[in-house]
Amino acid sequence: MRLVTFVADDHPDRQHLGALLDDDSAVLDLTAAAPEDDALRTMQSLIDSGADGLDRARTQCALRPERALVPRDAVRLLAPLPRPLRIRDCGLFVAHAAAALRELARRQAAEAADPDAEFERLMASGRFDLNPLFYERVLYYTCDHLSVSGPEDEIEVPAGAKELDYELEFAAVLGRTARDVDPSAAREHIFGYTVFNDWSARDLQIALMRTGVGPGEGKDFDGSNALGPCIVTSDELPDPYDLTMTARVNGEEWSRGRTDGMQHSFEDAVVHFSRGRSIHAGEVMASGTVPSGTAFDLGKRLRDGDVVELEVDGIGVLRNRVRIPGGHGGGPNGSGRGRS
């Protein structure tokens, strides 16, 4: 199933759980289809209901009650899981971290009288070498689960920053609460997959990371963790490690990668994070960024009004417009202010 959370145009204050049907042209309102079923009220309640709840949702999709079918263009999709219990952004694509460190060194070197020589000096210093722990362990940082956005939401650069950037990722949503998960059973704990955009205020992030305490407000601001457009249940995506990932800005492709380049798997993360502690149904584990999956990696910058689309095979397109007050639309990095 391709599960969504949405509001109807005539009831914008009432969230419903739904399933995309007919090549995503229609939405089955699962909440309206079975109003007496507590499992079909929200995405979290469906996740908590386990296999039985999913079976009842599939039954409703097969029945397709006419009263609960609405055209896709008559609703507004929200983040499929509007309030995750936790979000961890993991370093599953290790190659991206190495490329990001090189670009960080290049930016710092740009301020020197001889940028090329300074870049070589910085790289030779070892300060921008990738720590071997990235290969040995599943590293992560905890995102603000209260700062979630969804499809078509506008993303505004936070106060004190001028550079907003996308990060091309996807994520696994956990379906079981557990502890000390055996590797052979790890995949059973994944409810489904969604597209994830780890919006980042690069200038603020870089300044704060020089303190050694992490990205701080450079990653955590209103709407900084975008999810969508749906959660595809794991049975519909039998091989999540054979997918193409694409980022477009104003319709122009900027980034492309594949999930087969992950150093660690989501199953590795499930096992690692459950060792001696609990993982919970409704948690989101993001992959980290695919190589070349940011404007920062490419030496480009988003402009005010740019439209960013992240697409992952089998899941869909997560589309947002950026707002950078004082910025300018179009320019050499894009093709205008984007589409509405």
mmCIF file of C-alpha atoms in Angstrom:
data_model
loop_
_atom_site.group_PDB
_atom_site.id
_atom_site.type_symbol
_atom_site.label_atom_id
_atom_site.label_comp_id
_atom_site.label_asym_id
_atom_site.label_seq_id
_atom_site.Cartn_x
_atom_site.Cartn_y
_atom_site.Cartn_z
ATOM 1 C CA MET A 1 0.000 0.000 0.000
ATOM 2 C CA ARG A 2 0.930 3.630 -0.562
ATOM 3 C CA LEU A 3 -0.241 5.289 2.640
ATOM 4 C CA VAL A 4 -0.779 9.011 3.175
ATOM 5 C CA THR A 5 -1.980 11.501 5.730
ATOM 6 C CA PHE A 6 -4.146 14.226 4.234
ATOM 7 C CA VAL A 7 -6.686 16.948 4.802
ATOM 8 C CA ALA A 8 -9.646 17.536 2.503
ATOM 9 C CA ASP A 9 -10.227 20.962 0.990
ATOM 10 C CA ASP A 10 -13.543 21.294 2.816
ATOM 11 C CA HIS A 11 -12.115 20.219 6.224
ATOM 12 C CA PRO A 12 -8.543 21.565 6.377
ATOM 13 C CA ASP A 13 -8.364 21.097 10.160
ATOM 14 C CA ARG A 14 -9.184 17.359 10.168
ATOM 15 C CA GLN A 15 -6.425 14.871 9.358
ATOM 16 C CA HIS A 16 -7.287 11.538 7.735
ATOM 17 C CA LEU A 17 -5.372 8.375 6.961
ATOM 18 C CA GLY A 18 -5.555 7.340 3.326
ATOM 19 C CA ALA A 19 -4.207 5.052 0.630
ATOM 20 C CA LEU A 20 -3.279 6.142 -2.880
ATOM 21 C CA LEU A 21 -5.065 4.171 -5.605
ATOM 22 C CA ASP A 22 -5.356 4.164 -9.391
ATOM 23 C CA ASP A 23 -1.759 5.240 -10.106
ATOM 24 C CA ASP A 24 -2.006 7.829 -7.323
ATOM 25 C CA SER A 25 -4.917 9.634 -9.005
ATOM 26 C CA ALA A 26 -7.345 8.808 -6.168
ATOM 27 C CA VAL A 27 -7.216 8.595 -2.395
ATOM 28 C CA LEU A 28 -9.175 6.091 -0.360
ATOM 29 C CA ASP A 29 -10.059 7.779 2.927
ATOM 30 C CA LEU A 30 -9.412 4.858 5.278
ATOM 31 C CA THR A 31 -10.663 6.848 8.260
ATOM 32 C CA ALA A 32 -14.028 7.417 6.560
ATOM 33 C CA ALA A 33 -14.177 3.910 5.114
ATOM 34 C CA ALA A 34 -14.083 2.310 8.579
ATOM 35 C CA PRO A 35 -14.894 5.008 11.160
ATOM 36 C CA GLU A 36 -15.282 2.425 13.905
ATOM 37 C CA ASP A 37 -11.768 1.022 13.395
ATOM 38 C CA ASP A 38 -9.317 2.785 15.720
ATOM 39 C CA ALA A 39 -6.359 1.432 13.739
ATOM 40 C CA LEU A 40 -7.385 3.436 10.667
ATOM 41 C CA ARG A 41 -7.561 6.845 12.358
ATOM 42 C CA THR A 42 -3.935 7.928 11.973
ATOM 43 C CA MET A 43 -0.682 6.653 10.507
ATOM 44 C CA GLN A 44 0.700 6.056 13.991
ATOM 45 C CA SER A 45 -2.364 4.075 15.065
ATOM 46 C CA LEU A 46 -2.059 1.935 11.931
ATOM 47 C CA ILE A 47 1.620 1.285 12.636
ATOM 48 C CA ASP A 48 0.826 0.389 16.240
ATOM 49 C CA SER A 49 -1.905 -2.034 15.144
ATOM 50 C CA GLY A 50 0.607 -4.353 13.498
ATOM 51 C CA ALA A 51 -0.221 -6.954 10.858
ATOM 52 C CA ASP A 52 -3.915 -7.115 11.776
ATOM 53 C CA GLY A 53 -4.425 -3.411 11.166
ATOM 54 C CA LEU A 54 -2.578 -3.579 7.858
ATOM 55 C CA ASP A 55 -4.778 -6.462 6.764
ATOM 56 C CA ARG A 56 -7.902 -4.424 7.536
ATOM 57 C CA ALA A 57 -6.504 -1.489 5.562
ATOM 58 C CA ARG A 58 -5.814 -3.785 2.602
ATOM 59 C CA THR A 59 -9.368 -5.098 2.816
ATOM 60 C CA GLN A 60 -10.740 -1.569 2.549
ATOM 61 C CA CYS A 61 -8.511 -0.912 -0.468
ATOM 62 C CA ALA A 62 -9.906 -4.035 -2.123
ATOM 63 C CA LEU A 63 -13.518 -3.065 -1.306
ATOM 64 C CA ARG A 64 -13.026 0.561 -2.485
ATOM 65 C CA PRO A 65 -16.163 1.942 -0.798
ATOM 66 C CA GLU A 66 -17.445 4.705 -3.062
ATOM 67 C CA ARG A 67 -18.265 7.035 -0.181
ATOM 68 C CA ALA A 68 -14.594 7.092 0.872
ATOM 69 C CA LEU A 69 -12.986 7.634 -2.550
ATOM 70 C CA VAL A 70 -11.831 11.172 -3.363
ATOM 71 C CA PRO A 71 -9.802 12.565 -6.271
ATOM 72 C CA ARG A 72 -6.156 13.158 -5.444
ATOM 73 C CA ASP A 73 -6.418 16.821 -6.465
ATOM 74 C CA ALA A 74 -9.236 17.388 -3.950
ATOM 75 C CA VAL A 75 -6.970 16.806 -0.938
ATOM 76 C CA ARG A 76 -3.718 18.190 0.437
ATOM 77 C CA LEU A 77 -1.105 15.660 1.433
ATOM 78 C CA LEU A 78 0.724 16.237 4.706
ATOM 79 C CA ALA A 79 3.853 14.506 5.936
ATOM 80 C CA PRO A 80 2.666 10.865 6.012
ATOM 81 C CA LEU A 81 3.799 10.591 9.640
ATOM 82 C CA PRO A 82 3.206 14.139 10.914
ATOM 83 C CA ARG A 83 4.659 13.564 14.388
ATOM 84 C CA PRO A 84 7.224 10.733 14.363
ATOM 85 C CA LEU A 85 8.234 9.364 17.733
ATOM 86 C CA ARG A 86 11.855 9.963 16.793
ATOM 87 C CA ILE A 87 13.919 10.786 13.702
ATOM 88 C CA ARG A 88 17.503 9.638 13.346
ATOM 89 C CA ASP A 89 19.492 10.715 10.315
ATOM 90 C CA CYS A 90 22.038 7.979 9.756
ATOM 91 C CA GLY A 91 25.311 7.780 7.867
ATOM 92 C CA LEU A 92 24.366 4.833 5.662
ATOM 93 C CA PHE A 93 25.866 6.474 2.546
ATOM 94 C CA VAL A 94 29.432 6.836 3.809
ATOM 95 C CA ALA A 95 30.768 8.221 0.504
ATOM 96 C CA HIS A 96 28.694 11.369 0.934
ATOM 97 C CA ALA A 97 30.397 12.220 4.228
ATOM 98 C CA ALA A 98 33.837 12.078 2.596
ATOM 99 C CA ALA A 99 32.713 14.339 -0.269
ATOM 100 C CA ALA A 100 31.101 16.800 2.131
ATOM 101 C CA LEU A 101 34.322 17.112 4.132
ATOM 102 C CA ARG A 102 36.268 17.926 0.964
ATOM 103 C CA GLU A 103 33.742 20.597 0.009
ATOM 104 C CA LEU A 104 33.897 22.023 3.526
ATOM 105 C CA ALA A 105 37.678 22.293 3.225
ATOM 106 C CA ARG A 106 37.291 23.919 -0.184
ATOM 107 C CA ARG A 107 34.941 26.533 1.243
ATOM 108 C CA GLN A 108 37.286 27.346 4.088
ATOM 109 C CA ALA A 109 40.187 27.577 1.651
ATOM 110 C CA ALA A 110 38.300 30.035 -0.540
ATOM 111 C CA GLU A 111 38.916 32.750 2.047
ATOM 112 C CA ALA A 112 42.716 32.438 1.687
ATOM 113 C CA ALA A 113 44.965 34.453 -0.620
ATOM 114 C CA ASP A 114 45.871 31.251 -2.500
ATOM 115 C CA PRO A 115 42.749 29.033 -2.282
ATOM 116 C CA ASP A 116 44.287 26.065 -4.099
ATOM 117 C CA ALA A 117 47.346 25.946 -1.875
ATOM 118 C CA GLU A 118 45.239 26.399 1.243
ATOM 119 C CA PHE A 119 42.921 23.582 0.155
ATOM 120 C CA GLU A 120 45.882 21.230 -0.253
ATOM 121 C CA ARG A 121 47.204 22.275 3.153
ATOM 122 C CA LEU A 122 43.841 21.674 4.838
ATOM 123 C CA MET A 123 43.439 18.253 3.267
ATOM 124 C CA ALA A 124 46.996 17.293 4.224
ATOM 125 C CA SER A 125 46.300 18.312 7.823
ATOM 126 C CA GLY A 126 44.028 15.294 8.318
ATOM 127 C CA ARG A 127 41.270 17.462 9.813
ATOM 128 C CA PHE A 128 39.040 16.674 6.846
ATOM 129 C CA ASP A 129 39.702 12.933 6.673
ATOM 130 C CA LEU A 130 36.706 10.700 7.223
ATOM 131 C CA ASN A 131 36.784 9.003 10.608
ATOM 132 C CA PRO A 132 37.046 5.199 10.200
ATOM 133 C CA LEU A 133 34.098 4.818 12.583
ATOM 134 C CA PHE A 134 31.821 5.791 9.688
ATOM 135 C CA TYR A 135 32.658 2.419 8.117
ATOM 136 C CA GLU A 136 32.587 0.432 11.342
ATOM 137 C CA ARG A 137 29.380 1.669 12.964
ATOM 138 C CA VAL A 138 25.991 3.094 12.030
ATOM 139 C CA LEU A 139 26.458 6.732 13.036
ATOM 140 C CA TYR A 140 23.558 9.140 13.346
ATOM 141 C CA TYR A 141 22.326 12.350 14.844
ATOM 142 C CA THR A 142 18.878 12.918 16.295
ATOM 143 C CA CYS A 143 16.663 15.291 14.292
ATOM 144 C CA ASP A 144 13.924 17.464 15.748
ATOM 145 C CA HIS A 145 10.799 15.307 15.356
ATOM 146 C CA LEU A 146 8.653 18.403 15.998
ATOM 147 C CA SER A 147 10.040 20.195 12.920
ATOM 148 C CA VAL A 148 8.407 18.091 10.209
ATOM 149 C CA SER A 149 7.123 19.272 6.837
ATOM 150 C CA GLY A 150 5.391 17.521 3.967
ATOM 151 C CA PRO A 151 4.696 17.738 0.231
ATOM 152 C CA GLU A 152 4.242 21.248 -1.203
ATOM 153 C CA ASP A 153 5.161 22.957 2.074
ATOM 154 C CA GLU A 154 7.340 26.038 1.712
ATOM 155 C CA ILE A 155 10.688 25.790 3.488
ATOM 156 C CA GLU A 156 12.073 29.058 4.819
ATOM 157 C CA VAL A 157 15.690 29.583 5.745
ATOM 158 C CA PRO A 158 15.991 30.123 9.517
ATOM 159 C CA ALA A 159 16.870 33.467 11.086
ATOM 160 C CA GLY A 160 20.548 34.271 10.833
ATOM 161 C CA ALA A 161 21.134 32.155 7.713
ATOM 162 C CA LYS A 162 21.179 32.907 3.992
ATOM 163 C CA GLU A 163 21.947 29.538 2.386
ATOM 164 C CA LEU A 164 19.322 26.805 2.270
ATOM 165 C CA ASP A 165 20.153 23.386 0.850
ATOM 166 C CA TYR A 166 18.401 20.078 0.158
ATOM 167 C CA GLU A 167 19.686 16.600 1.003
ATOM 168 C CA LEU A 168 18.530 13.700 -1.160
ATOM 169 C CA GLU A 169 17.641 10.827 1.180
ATOM 170 C CA PHE A 170 15.044 8.183 1.855
ATOM 171 C CA ALA A 171 13.966 6.672 5.150
ATOM 172 C CA ALA A 172 12.631 3.537 6.795
ATOM 173 C CA VAL A 173 9.702 3.796 9.188
ATOM 174 C CA LEU A 174 9.776 1.231 11.967
ATOM 175 C CA GLY A 175 6.725 -0.934 12.587
ATOM 176 C CA ARG A 176 7.641 -2.765 15.786
ATOM 177 C CA THR A 177 8.870 -1.856 19.228
ATOM 178 C CA ALA A 178 11.711 -4.190 20.148
ATOM 179 C CA ARG A 179 15.044 -4.649 21.874
ATOM 180 C CA ASP A 180 18.125 -6.658 20.857
ATOM 181 C CA VAL A 181 16.802 -7.509 17.390
ATOM 182 C CA ASP A 182 18.438 -10.505 15.742
ATOM 183 C CA PRO A 183 19.923 -9.653 12.308
ATOM 184 C CA SER A 184 17.838 -12.398 10.678
ATOM 185 C CA ALA A 185 14.641 -10.663 11.849
ATOM 186 C CA ALA A 186 15.658 -7.026 11.274
ATOM 187 C CA ARG A 187 13.680 -6.496 8.061
ATOM 188 C CA GLU A 188 10.485 -7.622 9.802
ATOM 189 C CA HIS A 189 10.703 -4.485 11.947
ATOM 190 C CA ILE A 190 10.450 -2.116 8.966
ATOM 191 C CA PHE A 191 6.913 -0.888 8.303
ATOM 192 C CA GLY A 192 7.698 0.971 5.097
ATOM 193 C CA TYR A 193 9.730 3.609 3.275
ATOM 194 C CA THR A 194 9.384 7.288 2.428
ATOM 195 C CA VAL A 195 11.401 10.093 0.815
ATOM 196 C CA PHE A 196 13.309 12.302 3.255
ATOM 197 C CA ASN A 197 14.764 15.777 2.720
ATOM 198 C CA ASP A 198 17.142 16.887 5.462
ATOM 199 C CA TRP A 199 16.874 20.632 4.807
ATOM 200 C CA SER A 200 20.031 22.405 5.924
ATOM 201 C CA ALA A 201 21.046 26.025 6.462
ATOM 202 C CA ARG A 202 24.601 25.571 5.257
ATOM 203 C CA ASP A 203 26.171 28.837 6.393
ATOM 204 C CA LEU A 204 24.701 28.494 9.871
ATOM 205 C CA GLN A 205 25.561 24.786 10.026
ATOM 206 C CA ILE A 206 29.199 25.347 9.070
ATOM 207 C CA ALA A 207 29.628 28.139 11.616
ATOM 208 C CA LEU A 208 28.159 26.059 14.430
ATOM 209 C CA MET A 209 30.057 22.876 13.568
ATOM 210 C CA ARG A 210 33.325 24.721 14.133
ATOM 211 C CA THR A 211 32.425 24.604 17.828
ATOM 212 C CA GLY A 212 32.557 20.791 17.724
ATOM 213 C CA VAL A 213 29.023 20.317 19.075
ATOM 214 C CA GLY A 214 27.232 19.498 15.817
ATOM 215 C CA PRO A 215 25.035 21.346 13.314
ATOM 216 C CA GLY A 216 22.476 22.700 15.838
ATOM 217 C CA GLU A 217 20.101 25.254 14.340
ATOM 218 C CA GLY A 218 21.662 24.643 10.944
ATOM 219 C CA LYS A 219 19.562 21.476 10.809
ATOM 220 C CA ASP A 220 16.755 22.100 13.316
ATOM 221 C CA PHE A 221 14.319 24.792 12.220
ATOM 222 C CA ASP A 222 10.656 24.897 11.254
ATOM 223 C CA GLY A 223 9.963 22.275 8.600
ATOM 224 C CA SER A 224 13.585 21.168 8.360
ATOM 225 C CA ASN A 225 12.693 17.453 8.204
ATOM 226 C CA ALA A 226 10.520 16.818 5.163
ATOM 227 C CA LEU A 227 8.776 13.471 4.641
ATOM 228 C CA GLY A 228 6.570 12.275 1.816
ATOM 229 C CA PRO A 229 4.683 12.016 -0.337
ATOM 230 C CA CYS A 230 3.631 8.647 1.118
ATOM 231 C CA ILE A 231 4.865 5.659 3.081
ATOM 232 C CA VAL A 232 5.180 2.619 0.844
ATOM 233 C CA THR A 233 4.694 -0.526 2.915
ATOM 234 C CA SER A 234 7.696 -2.831 2.904
ATOM 235 C CA ASP A 235 5.889 -5.607 1.010
ATOM 236 C CA GLU A 236 5.482 -3.234 -1.940
ATOM 237 C CA LEU A 237 9.211 -2.487 -2.067
ATOM 238 C CA PRO A 238 10.935 -5.883 -1.838
ATOM 239 C CA ASP A 239 14.428 -4.545 -2.664
ATOM 240 C CA PRO A 240 14.980 -1.049 -1.240
ATOM 241 C CA TYR A 241 18.649 -1.304 -2.237
ATOM 242 C CA ASP A 242 17.995 -1.202 -5.982
ATOM 243 C CA LEU A 243 16.389 2.202 -6.399
ATOM 244 C CA THR A 244 17.331 5.355 -8.304
ATOM 245 C CA MET A 245 17.279 8.644 -6.380
ATOM 246 C CA THR A 246 16.982 11.989 -8.175
ATOM 247 C CA ALA A 247 16.897 15.647 -7.177
ATOM 248 C CA ARG A 248 15.563 18.332 -9.512
ATOM 249 C CA VAL A 249 15.578 22.093 -9.082
ATOM 250 C CA ASN A 250 12.992 23.949 -11.168
ATOM 251 C CA GLY A 251 12.702 20.826 -13.318
ATOM 252 C CA GLU A 252 16.451 20.529 -13.978
ATOM 253 C CA GLU A 253 18.214 17.451 -12.650
ATOM 254 C CA TRP A 254 20.958 18.329 -10.180
ATOM 255 C CA SER A 255 21.593 15.069 -8.333
ATOM 256 C CA ARG A 256 21.290 11.377 -9.139
ATOM 257 C CA GLY A 257 22.337 8.313 -7.194
ATOM 258 C CA ARG A 258 21.349 4.793 -6.288
ATOM 259 C CA THR A 259 20.522 3.057 -3.068
ATOM 260 C CA ASP A 260 22.887 0.192 -3.906
ATOM 261 C CA GLY A 261 25.738 2.466 -2.807
ATOM 262 C CA MET A 262 24.818 2.274 0.881
ATOM 263 C CA GLN A 263 27.674 1.155 3.123
ATOM 264 C CA HIS A 264 25.197 0.145 5.827
ATOM 265 C CA SER A 265 21.597 -1.053 5.470
ATOM 266 C CA PHE A 266 18.468 -0.116 7.380
ATOM 267 C CA GLU A 267 18.601 -3.617 8.832
ATOM 268 C CA ASP A 268 22.081 -2.830 10.164
ATOM 269 C CA ALA A 269 20.634 0.270 11.802
ATOM 270 C CA VAL A 270 17.761 -1.696 13.372
ATOM 271 C CA VAL A 271 20.197 -4.176 14.889
ATOM 272 C CA HIS A 272 22.662 -1.530 16.066
ATOM 273 C CA PHE A 273 20.101 0.829 17.594
ATOM 274 C CA SER A 274 18.243 -1.981 19.396
ATOM 275 C CA ARG A 275 21.346 -3.382 21.046
ATOM 276 C CA GLY A 276 20.737 -3.041 24.783
ATOM 277 C CA ARG A 277 17.953 -0.480 24.262
ATOM 278 C CA SER A 278 14.554 -0.182 22.654
ATOM 279 C CA ILE A 279 13.530 0.946 19.219
ATOM 280 C CA HIS A 280 9.912 1.997 18.780
ATOM 281 C CA ALA A 281 7.142 1.593 16.234
ATOM 282 C CA GLY A 282 6.773 4.951 14.490
ATOM 283 C CA GLU A 283 10.454 5.887 14.524
ATOM 284 C CA VAL A 284 12.005 7.205 11.321
ATOM 285 C CA MET A 285 15.517 6.146 10.323
ATOM 286 C CA ALA A 286 16.833 8.251 7.441
ATOM 287 C CA SER A 287 19.551 6.967 5.137
ATOM 288 C CA GLY A 288 21.793 9.990 5.078
ATOM 289 C CA THR A 289 22.558 11.681 1.789
ATOM 290 C CA VAL A 290 23.370 9.845 -1.416
ATOM 291 C CA PRO A 291 26.696 11.007 -2.969
ATOM 292 C CA SER A 292 26.264 14.284 -4.913
ATOM 293 C CA GLY A 293 22.862 14.584 -3.269
ATOM 294 C CA THR A 294 23.135 18.220 -2.178
ATOM 295 C CA ALA A 295 23.719 21.566 -3.844
ATOM 296 C CA PHE A 296 26.632 21.968 -1.426
ATOM 297 C CA ASP A 297 28.356 18.892 -2.891
ATOM 298 C CA LEU A 298 27.943 20.345 -6.379
ATOM 299 C CA GLY A 299 29.200 23.833 -5.523
ATOM 300 C CA LYS A 300 25.751 25.279 -6.258
ATOM 301 C CA ARG A 301 23.249 27.287 -4.234
ATOM 302 C CA LEU A 302 19.465 27.419 -4.158
ATOM 303 C CA ARG A 303 17.784 30.747 -4.830
ATOM 304 C CA ASP A 304 14.636 32.241 -3.375
ATOM 305 C CA GLY A 305 11.565 30.654 -4.981
ATOM 306 C CA ASP A 306 13.343 27.569 -6.327
ATOM 307 C CA VAL A 307 11.265 24.385 -6.412
ATOM 308 C CA VAL A 308 13.077 21.259 -5.228
ATOM 309 C CA GLU A 309 11.798 17.791 -6.111
ATOM 310 C CA LEU A 310 13.304 14.676 -4.579
ATOM 311 C CA GLU A 311 12.262 11.436 -6.255
ATOM 312 C CA VAL A 312 12.947 7.846 -5.214
ATOM 313 C CA ASP A 313 11.856 4.958 -7.434
ATOM 314 C CA GLY A 314 8.756 3.208 -6.166
ATOM 315 C CA ILE A 315 7.994 5.887 -3.568
ATOM 316 C CA GLY A 316 7.320 9.096 -5.434
ATOM 317 C CA VAL A 317 8.212 12.784 -5.526
ATOM 318 C CA LEU A 318 8.604 15.057 -2.505
ATOM 319 C CA ARG A 319 8.218 18.625 -3.745
ATOM 320 C CA ASN A 320 8.881 21.869 -1.845
ATOM 321 C CA ARG A 321 9.549 25.511 -2.617
ATOM 322 C CA VAL A 322 12.288 27.361 -0.766
ATOM 323 C CA ARG A 323 12.039 30.830 0.695
ATOM 324 C CA ILE A 324 15.220 32.784 1.299
ATOM 325 C CA PRO A 325 14.232 36.362 2.229
ATOM 326 C CA GLY A 326 16.463 38.791 0.415
ATOM 327 C CA GLY A 327 17.480 36.132 -2.089
ATOM 328 C CA HIS A 328 16.835 36.189 -5.825
ATOM 329 C CA GLY A 329 14.999 33.698 -8.010
ATOM 330 C CA GLY A 330 16.588 32.053 -11.007
ATOM 331 C CA GLY A 331 20.199 32.806 -11.892
ATOM 332 C CA PRO A 332 22.934 30.428 -13.048
ATOM 333 C CA ASN A 333 21.944 27.638 -10.662
ATOM 334 C CA GLY A 334 18.348 27.309 -11.735
ATOM 335 C CA SER A 335 15.819 28.140 -14.437
ATOM 336 C CA GLY A 336 13.604 30.766 -12.850
ATOM 337 C CA ARG A 337 11.416 30.852 -9.789
ATOM 338 C CA GLY A 338 10.002 27.422 -10.344
ATOM 339 C CA ARG A 339 6.469 26.239 -10.968
ATOM 340 C CA SER A 340 3.460 26.590 -8.753
#
